[in-house]
Amino acid sequence: MSLVKERRKTRQISVGSVKVGSKSPVSVQSMTNTRTQDVQATIKQILALEKAGCEIVRVAVPDMEAALAIEKIKQDITIPIIADIHFDYRLAIASAKAGVNALRINPGNIGEKKKIKAVVDCAKEHKISIRVGVNAGSLEKNIEKRLGTTAQAMVESALKNIKILEDLDFHDIKVSLKASDVERTVKAYRLLASQTDVPFHVGVTEAGGLYAGITKSAIGIGMLLTEGLGDTMRVSLTRDPVEEIRTGYEILRALGIRSRGPELISCPTCGRCRIDLFKIARETEKALLDHSSKIKVAIMGCVVNGPGEAKEADIGIAGGDGKGILFKKGKVIRKIDQDKLVEQLLMEIENIEIEKSGEN
Amino acid sequence: MSLVKERRKTRQISVGSVKVGSKSPVSVQSMTNTRTQDVQATIKQILALEKAGCEIVRVAVPDMEAALAIEKIKQDITIPIIADIHFDYRLAIASAKAGVNALRINPGNIGEKKKIKAVVDCAKEHKISIRVGVNAGSLEKNIEKRLGTTAQAMVESALKNIKILEDLDFHDIKVSLKASDVERTVKAYRLLASQTDVPFHVGVTEAGGLYAGITKSAIGIGMLLTEGLGDTMRVSLTRDPVEEIRTGYEILRALGIRSRGPELISCPTCGRCRIDLFKIARETEKALLDHSSKIKVAIMGCVVNGPGEAKEADIGIAGGDGKGILFKKGKVIRKIDQDKLVEQLLMEIENIEIEKSGEN
């Protein structure tokens, strides 16, 4: 039995070619941090994100130039693109006309009802979906005054914004409820779960740098996914967005929900290790980033747990004194000098990948 | 209401000056990867670990020279030290005589009963505790043959090893049940939880490098801690062990269990950001590593969520065009040029720390 409960049943929506909802795999998204108006820089970053496995990308649209840039950006990228807009309904309409696949805009922040209706009509016409993106740091003043920046306040804001859209007969909605801490984030999604069938975009916002950011995202998104909550996710890191995608897939893999590329098991080393395992692990990891096969590779410092772990891996090494022992499915193949280890390990991995692809 | 359930009730044991069990805080440990026989290198690494907040350190004892080194290592360090021993009971006895605070040894692997009894008598005499460390990669052959490398097999191995010690009237035991995947690890601890009151050392073993390692540890240890399981922890990373300690505290902080040092909230930036926020966040994070105050610092790219998040922080900045706006408890203090931002932010942080320490 898996650790992960059955997915919460949701309506199904589309972000371009990607379906979001409980009938579809949990998708992994990110956001560019280039100036959207700088078309070439933005395309370059989106292509790097695509290569890393990003399935939906969001760009900031702070002005009309950024909205118009979307048309050119779309010509060179494959994945669907979402325009991130605050307040200005004209930017939403311009983004839709420029071919954007979805909007992230909170209708409650747009202003007059006729402006909201203009955005919704435009979204209907262009068949694009809308994410209601509630953030504990930017709640409506009247809600915050009454409820503070609590999970309850976030849920109330979400329900209010969803209702505005549904009252206009617009239903292609997903919703996010993000706080910069795990507790409020998890509580907010739990609270909203039974009150709507809108799909959930999950994430912890402003999670921070490498250690705090990965840790908070893994715990927060991880808890939600184990409870069946979450249809698409964004890991937020103060880092290159490609690292958000890597972390997103690591979360999905750790929970057995989805996997992408080889899995590396590697030991922390200890006083027994007589080989530069960190370097070997780093180089192997880097070389395997582009691989799409789902093989399991064990990189172990010594023979205490090495052969045992290697048994469960397709291939592995265990360090000796300046040498490594190469294992395949737990069977010793040969000894290899430390300076040839990565090269030979990668060669053997490629052989296994060729064998495996032949099996299909 | 917190996300974390009440701690599972356990017996209380000691690892030197550190108590381990449900009446004590969840402690954070690591393991050296220097040669234990190299006394100076090992002391240097342990002092770096102590500085990072490590509360218990383990060293590999593969031979008699390593066991004897413990006596010298202990002279220069403050935190308790555990000897990691496989099979050889003489190394356990020598480590105990050298002043080690605990042993990690599985009695079932020692061999003849009189050797086991010799280790247990020695542990009693020196008042040191023993960790039974079950690892899915190195289970007893007869158990693995029957049950495979499953969570059930790990639990059976743990119960067998605990029984050997308890039959010799030895009770100062903690236990770990580690696999290289989250699912087996979590299931094993859950299964054992109701079958013994021995404290749990929790961790996912051979978790891997930065992304996989932090993700698997955060999800696995995080899930266990939310269920009240876990009295001491070790994050396993194929990285400098100091990073294991940082990740350990990030896990505890994310769940609101313990905190250590300032908390950094920082945004991932987007196309709106007109300032080099990554550099500012990195430099601030690095400068704050040594700080022990528990203030909250927000580093935000723009004014969309900046002021909102800054409101909940003791201090924060939000980026403008080549400038940053400095906030204190959500109130704008002043604008600062980008190249002076880190310096002035750190100065203000130190002022707050001085104010706060005056309050106590």
XYZ file of C-alpha atoms in Angstrom, chain B residues 310-316 327-331 356:
13
model
C 7.508 42.106 5.221
C 4.597 42.853 7.549
C 4.955 39.448 9.198
C 8.738 39.695 9.334
C 10.812 41.571 11.889
C 12.685 43.152 9.027
C 12.659 42.900 5.279
C 10.826 47.543 6.098
C 10.619 47.007 9.830
C 7.479 45.183 11.011
C 5.871 46.279 7.723
C 6.753 49.961 8.109
C 15.665 41.749 21.524
